CSV table of C-alpha atoms in Angstrom, one decimal:
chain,number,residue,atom,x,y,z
A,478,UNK,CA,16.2,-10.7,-16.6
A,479,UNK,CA,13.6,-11.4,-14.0
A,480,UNK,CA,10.3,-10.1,-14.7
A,481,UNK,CA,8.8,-7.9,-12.2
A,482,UNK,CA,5.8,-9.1,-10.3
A,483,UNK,CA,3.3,-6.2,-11.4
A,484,UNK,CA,0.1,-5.3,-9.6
A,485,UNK,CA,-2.6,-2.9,-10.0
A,486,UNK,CA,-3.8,-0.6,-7.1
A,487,UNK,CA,-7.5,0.8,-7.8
A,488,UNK,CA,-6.1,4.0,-6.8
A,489,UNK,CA,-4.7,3.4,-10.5
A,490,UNK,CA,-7.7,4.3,-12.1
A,491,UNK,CA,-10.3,5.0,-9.6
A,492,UNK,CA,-12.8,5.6,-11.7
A,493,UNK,CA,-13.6,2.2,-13.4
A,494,UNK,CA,-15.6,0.2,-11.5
A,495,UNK,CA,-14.7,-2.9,-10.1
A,496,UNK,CA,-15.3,-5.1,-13.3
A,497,UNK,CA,-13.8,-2.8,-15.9
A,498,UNK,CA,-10.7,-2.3,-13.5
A,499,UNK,CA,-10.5,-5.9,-13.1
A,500,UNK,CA,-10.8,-6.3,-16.6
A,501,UNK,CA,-7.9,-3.4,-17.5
A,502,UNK,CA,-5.6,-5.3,-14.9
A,503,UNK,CA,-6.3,-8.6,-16.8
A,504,UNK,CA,-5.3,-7.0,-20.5
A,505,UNK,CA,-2.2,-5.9,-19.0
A,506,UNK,CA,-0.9,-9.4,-17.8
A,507,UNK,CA,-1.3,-8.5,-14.2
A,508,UNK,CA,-2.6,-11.5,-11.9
A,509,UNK,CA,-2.8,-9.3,-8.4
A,510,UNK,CA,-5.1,-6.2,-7.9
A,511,UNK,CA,-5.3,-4.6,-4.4
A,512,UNK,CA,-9.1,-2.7,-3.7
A,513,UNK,CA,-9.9,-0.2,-1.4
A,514,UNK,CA,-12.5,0.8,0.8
A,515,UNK,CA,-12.0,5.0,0.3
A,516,UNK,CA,-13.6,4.8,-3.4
A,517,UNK,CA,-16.8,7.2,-3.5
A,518,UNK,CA,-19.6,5.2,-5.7
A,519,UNK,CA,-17.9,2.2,-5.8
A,520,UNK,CA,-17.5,-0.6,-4.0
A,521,UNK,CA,-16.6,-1.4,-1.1
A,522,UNK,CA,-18.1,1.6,-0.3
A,523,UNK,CA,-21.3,1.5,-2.5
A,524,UNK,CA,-22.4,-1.5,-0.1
A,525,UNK,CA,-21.1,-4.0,-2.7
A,526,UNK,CA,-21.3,-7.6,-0.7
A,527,UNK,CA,-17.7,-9.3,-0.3
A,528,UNK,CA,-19.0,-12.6,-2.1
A,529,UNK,CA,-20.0,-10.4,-5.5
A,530,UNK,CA,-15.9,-9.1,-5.0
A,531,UNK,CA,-15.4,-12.5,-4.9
A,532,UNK,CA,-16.9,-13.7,-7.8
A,533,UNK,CA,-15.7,-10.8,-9.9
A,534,UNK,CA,-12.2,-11.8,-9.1
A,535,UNK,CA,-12.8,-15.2,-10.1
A,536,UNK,CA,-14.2,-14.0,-13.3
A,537,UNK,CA,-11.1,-12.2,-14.3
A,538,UNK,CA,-9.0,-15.0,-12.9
A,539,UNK,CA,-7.0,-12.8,-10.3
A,540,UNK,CA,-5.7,-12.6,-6.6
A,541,UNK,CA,-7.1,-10.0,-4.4
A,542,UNK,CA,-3.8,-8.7,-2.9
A,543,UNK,CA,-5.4,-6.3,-0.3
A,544,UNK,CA,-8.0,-4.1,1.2
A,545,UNK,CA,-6.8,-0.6,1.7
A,546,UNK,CA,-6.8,0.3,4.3
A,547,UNK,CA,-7.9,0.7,8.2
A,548,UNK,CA,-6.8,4.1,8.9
A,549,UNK,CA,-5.3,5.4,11.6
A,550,UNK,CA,-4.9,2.0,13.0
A,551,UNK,CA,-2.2,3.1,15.6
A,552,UNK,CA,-5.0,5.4,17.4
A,553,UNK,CA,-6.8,1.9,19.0
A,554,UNK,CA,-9.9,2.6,20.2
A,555,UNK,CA,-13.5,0.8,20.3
A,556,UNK,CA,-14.4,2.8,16.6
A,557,UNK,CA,-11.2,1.6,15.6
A,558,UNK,CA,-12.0,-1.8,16.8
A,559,UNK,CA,-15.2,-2.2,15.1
A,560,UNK,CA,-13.6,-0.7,12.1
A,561,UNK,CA,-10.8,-3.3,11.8
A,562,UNK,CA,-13.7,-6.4,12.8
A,563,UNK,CA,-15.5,-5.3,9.6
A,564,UNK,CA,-12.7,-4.9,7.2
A,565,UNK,CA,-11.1,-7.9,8.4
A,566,UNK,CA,-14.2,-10.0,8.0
A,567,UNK,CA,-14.5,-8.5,4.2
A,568,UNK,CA,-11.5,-9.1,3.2
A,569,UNK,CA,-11.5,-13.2,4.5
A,570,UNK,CA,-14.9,-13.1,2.9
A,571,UNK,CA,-13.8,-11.3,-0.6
A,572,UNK,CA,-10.9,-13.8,-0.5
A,573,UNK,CA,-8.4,-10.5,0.3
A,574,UNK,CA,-5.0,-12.2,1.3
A,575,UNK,CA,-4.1,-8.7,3.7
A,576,UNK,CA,-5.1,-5.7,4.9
A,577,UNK,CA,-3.2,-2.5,4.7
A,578,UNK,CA,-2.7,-0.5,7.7
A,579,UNK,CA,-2.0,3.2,7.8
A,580,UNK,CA,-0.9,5.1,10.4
A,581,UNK,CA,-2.1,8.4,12.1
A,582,UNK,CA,-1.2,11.5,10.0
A,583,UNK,CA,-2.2,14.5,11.3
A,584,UNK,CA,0.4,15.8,13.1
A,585,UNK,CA,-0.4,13.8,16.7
A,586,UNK,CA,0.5,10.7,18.1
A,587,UNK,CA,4.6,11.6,17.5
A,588,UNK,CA,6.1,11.9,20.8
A,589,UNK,CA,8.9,9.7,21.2
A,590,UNK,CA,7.6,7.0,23.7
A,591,UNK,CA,4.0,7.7,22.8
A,592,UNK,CA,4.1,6.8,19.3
A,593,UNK,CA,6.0,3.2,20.1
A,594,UNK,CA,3.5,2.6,22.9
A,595,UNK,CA,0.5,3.4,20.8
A,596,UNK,CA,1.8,1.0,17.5
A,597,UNK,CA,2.5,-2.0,20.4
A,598,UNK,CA,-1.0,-1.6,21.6
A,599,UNK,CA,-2.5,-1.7,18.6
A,600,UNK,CA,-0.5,-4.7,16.9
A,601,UNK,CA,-1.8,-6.7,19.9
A,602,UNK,CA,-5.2,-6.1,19.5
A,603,UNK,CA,-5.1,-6.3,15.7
A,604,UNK,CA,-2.9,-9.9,16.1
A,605,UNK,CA,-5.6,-12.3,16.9
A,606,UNK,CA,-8.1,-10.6,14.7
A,607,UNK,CA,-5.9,-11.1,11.9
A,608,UNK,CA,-4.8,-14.5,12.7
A,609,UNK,CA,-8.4,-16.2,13.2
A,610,UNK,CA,-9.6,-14.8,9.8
A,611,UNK,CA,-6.3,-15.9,7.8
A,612,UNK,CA,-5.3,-11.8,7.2
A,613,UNK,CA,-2.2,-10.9,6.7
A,614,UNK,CA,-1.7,-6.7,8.5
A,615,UNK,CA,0.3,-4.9,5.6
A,616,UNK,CA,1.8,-1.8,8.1
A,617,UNK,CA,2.6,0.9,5.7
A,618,UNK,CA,4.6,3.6,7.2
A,619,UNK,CA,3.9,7.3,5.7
A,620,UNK,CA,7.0,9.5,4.7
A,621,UNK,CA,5.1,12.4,5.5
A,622,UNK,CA,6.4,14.9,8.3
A,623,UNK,CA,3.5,14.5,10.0
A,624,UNK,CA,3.4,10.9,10.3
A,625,UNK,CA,2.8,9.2,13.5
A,626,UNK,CA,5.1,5.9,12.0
A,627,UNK,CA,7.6,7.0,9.3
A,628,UNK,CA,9.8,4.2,10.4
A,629,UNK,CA,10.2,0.8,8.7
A,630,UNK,CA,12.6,0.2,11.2
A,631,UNK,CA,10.2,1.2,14.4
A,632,UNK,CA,7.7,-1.1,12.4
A,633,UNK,CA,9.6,-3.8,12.3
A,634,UNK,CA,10.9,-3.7,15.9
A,635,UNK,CA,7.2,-3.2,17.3
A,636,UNK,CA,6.2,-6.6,15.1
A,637,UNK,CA,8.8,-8.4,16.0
A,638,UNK,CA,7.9,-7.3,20.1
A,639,UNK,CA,5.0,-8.9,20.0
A,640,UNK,CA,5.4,-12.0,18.2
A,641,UNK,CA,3.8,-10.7,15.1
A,642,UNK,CA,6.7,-12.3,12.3
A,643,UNK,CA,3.6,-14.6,11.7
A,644,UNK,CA,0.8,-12.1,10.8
A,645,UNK,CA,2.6,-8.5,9.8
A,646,UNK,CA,4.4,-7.4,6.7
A,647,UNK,CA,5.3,-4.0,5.9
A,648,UNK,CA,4.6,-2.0,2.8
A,649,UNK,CA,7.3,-0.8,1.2
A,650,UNK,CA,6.1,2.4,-0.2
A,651,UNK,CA,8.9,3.8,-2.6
A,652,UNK,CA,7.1,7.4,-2.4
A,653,UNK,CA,7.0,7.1,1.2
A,654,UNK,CA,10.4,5.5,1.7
A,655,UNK,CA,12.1,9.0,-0.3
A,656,UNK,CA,10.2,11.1,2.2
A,657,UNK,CA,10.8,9.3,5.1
A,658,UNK,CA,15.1,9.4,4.7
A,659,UNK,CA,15.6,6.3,6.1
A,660,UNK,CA,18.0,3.6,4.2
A,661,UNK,CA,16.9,0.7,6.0
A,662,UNK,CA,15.3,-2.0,3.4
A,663,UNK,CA,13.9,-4.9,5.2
A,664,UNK,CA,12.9,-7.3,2.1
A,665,UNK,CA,12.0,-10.4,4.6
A,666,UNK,CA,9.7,-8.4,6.5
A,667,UNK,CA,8.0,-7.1,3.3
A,668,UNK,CA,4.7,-8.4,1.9
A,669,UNK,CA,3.9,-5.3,-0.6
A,670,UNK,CA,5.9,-2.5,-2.3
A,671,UNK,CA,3.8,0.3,-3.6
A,672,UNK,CA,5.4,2.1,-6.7
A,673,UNK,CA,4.6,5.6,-7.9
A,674,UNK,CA,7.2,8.1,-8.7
A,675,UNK,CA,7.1,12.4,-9.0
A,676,UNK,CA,8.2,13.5,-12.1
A,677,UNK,CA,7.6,17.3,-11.0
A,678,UNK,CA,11.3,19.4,-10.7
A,679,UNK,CA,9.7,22.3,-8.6
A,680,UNK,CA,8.4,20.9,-5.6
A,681,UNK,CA,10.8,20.2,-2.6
A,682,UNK,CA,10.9,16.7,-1.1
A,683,UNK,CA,9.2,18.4,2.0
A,684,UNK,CA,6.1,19.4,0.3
A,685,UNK,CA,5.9,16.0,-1.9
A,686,UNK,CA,1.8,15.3,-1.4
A,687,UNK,CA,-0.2,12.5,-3.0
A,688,UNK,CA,-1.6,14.6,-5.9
A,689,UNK,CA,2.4,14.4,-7.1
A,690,UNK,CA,2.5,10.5,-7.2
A,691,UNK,CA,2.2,9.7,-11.2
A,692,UNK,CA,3.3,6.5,-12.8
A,693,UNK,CA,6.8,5.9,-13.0
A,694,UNK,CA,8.8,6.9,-16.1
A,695,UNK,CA,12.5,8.5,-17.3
A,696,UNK,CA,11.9,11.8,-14.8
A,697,UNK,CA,11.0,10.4,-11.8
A,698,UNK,CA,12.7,11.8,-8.7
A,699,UNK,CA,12.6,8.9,-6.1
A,700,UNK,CA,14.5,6.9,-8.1
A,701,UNK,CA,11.8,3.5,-8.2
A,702,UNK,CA,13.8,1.4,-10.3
A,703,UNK,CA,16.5,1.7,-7.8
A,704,UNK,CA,14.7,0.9,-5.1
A,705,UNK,CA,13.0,-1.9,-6.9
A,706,UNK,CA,16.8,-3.5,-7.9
A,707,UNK,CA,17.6,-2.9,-4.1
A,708,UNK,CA,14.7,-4.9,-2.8
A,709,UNK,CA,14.8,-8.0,-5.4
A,710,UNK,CA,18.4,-8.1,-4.7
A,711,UNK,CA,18.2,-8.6,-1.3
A,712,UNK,CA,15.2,-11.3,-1.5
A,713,UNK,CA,11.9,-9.7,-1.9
A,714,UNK,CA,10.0,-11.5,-4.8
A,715,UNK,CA,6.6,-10.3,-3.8
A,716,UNK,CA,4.4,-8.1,-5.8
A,717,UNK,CA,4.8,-4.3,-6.8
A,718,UNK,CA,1.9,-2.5,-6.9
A,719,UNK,CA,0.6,0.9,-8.4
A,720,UNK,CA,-1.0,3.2,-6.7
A,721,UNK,CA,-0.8,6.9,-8.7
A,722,UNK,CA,-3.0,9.7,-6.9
A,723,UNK,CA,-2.2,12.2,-9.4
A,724,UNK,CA,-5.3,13.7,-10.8
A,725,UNK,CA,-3.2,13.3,-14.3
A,726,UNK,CA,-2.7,9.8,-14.2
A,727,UNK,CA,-6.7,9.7,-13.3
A,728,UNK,CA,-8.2,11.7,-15.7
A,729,UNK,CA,-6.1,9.5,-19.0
A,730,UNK,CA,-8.3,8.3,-21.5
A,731,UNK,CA,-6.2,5.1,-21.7
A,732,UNK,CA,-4.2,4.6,-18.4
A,733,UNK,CA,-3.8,0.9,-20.1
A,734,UNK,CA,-1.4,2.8,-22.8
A,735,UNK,CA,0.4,4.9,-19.5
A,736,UNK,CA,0.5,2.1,-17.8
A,737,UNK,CA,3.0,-0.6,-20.1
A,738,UNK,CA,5.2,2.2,-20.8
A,739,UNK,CA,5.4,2.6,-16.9
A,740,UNK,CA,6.2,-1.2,-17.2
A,741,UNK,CA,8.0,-1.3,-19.5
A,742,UNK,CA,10.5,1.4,-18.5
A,743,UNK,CA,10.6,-0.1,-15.1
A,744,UNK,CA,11.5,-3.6,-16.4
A,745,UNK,CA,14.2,-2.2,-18.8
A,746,UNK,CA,15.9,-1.2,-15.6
A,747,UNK,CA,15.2,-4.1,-13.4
């Protein structure tokens, strides 16, 4: 049996700061951590300098997988360019090996036509940005109704448009990928799978929300290991990630207890 390529999302356990959640990914065997720059009171938000990220990851002896993300990166405008120039530049400087992009999700952006148009334009503008700072752009397409990209496969044709094999990956987000309906696995155009599963009977696929992602176990409705047999079948041998936004999964006294069992279940099935 292959071992699975764990990695830990800060979303995880959003609490710790960036030492003690280096440190819990560390005691768990895990190499590869992705950060993110939507954490109130810690960094990158608390002004912590991309060098001291760094050095912290040094410490621990780990990979920086990510920053994530640049939100609604599809909606390219000059904020949006100014956004991307500074996250782009922390992440080369933090030694992040991608950046995550998320799409608009608020209901706009999803006429048919529009919504291609607007993902072109912005994979253009984000190409040589990416590509002089040595960034990989991790598109992550949202499951959600709303979503102005729910697509892998519109992703992967948009990339693939404008020459962007070289500097875009997709996330495969197994959360996301249940909501969205859509079959299609595309394991050589994938640089990150996020994993998270909903354990909850009573809520309807529809009204699936972050605060139902909990870390994978025996109830979980989006069937994970599946999806995780699926991709390493067909190639992928990149890392899966965490990323739990349950409230539940935040609040545990010892998510490093949660988090083999999660693990361990997971690799029983692999």
């Amino acid at each position: 049996m292959t071992a699975i390529p764990f990695a830990l999302n800060h979303m995880t356990a959003p609490g710790l700061p960036l030492d003690a959640f280096f440190a819990l990914a560390k005691s768990l065997g895990i190499s590869a951590v992705e950060i993110r720059n939507d954490l109130s009171g810690n960094a990158i938000l608390d002004g912590t300098r991309p060098d001291a990220v760094r050095a912290l990851a040094e410490k621990h002896g780990l990979t920086i997988l990510s920053i994530n993300a640049l939100q609604r990166f599809n909606e390219w405008n000059d904020e949006r360019d100014a956004e991307a120039r500074a996250l782009v530049s922390y992440a080369r400087d933090c030694g992040a090996k991608a950046l995550v992009l998320v799409p608009v999700n608020d209901g706009s952006g999803q006429k048919d036509g529009e919504r291609q148009a607007n993902l072109r334009t912005a994979l253009k503008a984000l190409k040589p940005l990416l590509e002089t700072a040595g960034v990989t752009g991790l598109v992550e397409p949202l499951g959600f109704e709303i979503c102005s990209l729910r697509s892998k496969t519109e992703a992967v044709e948009a990339i693939r448009e404008v020459g962007g094999e070289a500097t875009f990956r997709l996330v495969h987000d197994t959360f996301h990928h249940h909501l969205a309906g859509e079959n299609a696995f595309f394991p050589d155009m994938t640089g990150l799978v996020h994993i998270s599963g909903v354990s909850d009977k009573a809520v309807t696929v529809a009204d699936m929300r972050d605060p139902h992602r909990v870390l994978v176990d025996a109830e979980d409705r989006l069937d994970n290991a599946g999806q995780i047999r699926r991709l390493t079948g067909q190639g992928y041998k990149g890392p899966f990630s965490f990323e739990p936004f349950a409230p539940s999964v935040h609040d545990l006294a010892d998510p490093a207890k949660a988090l083999r069992e999660s693990m361990a279940y997971l690799q029983a099935k692999a």
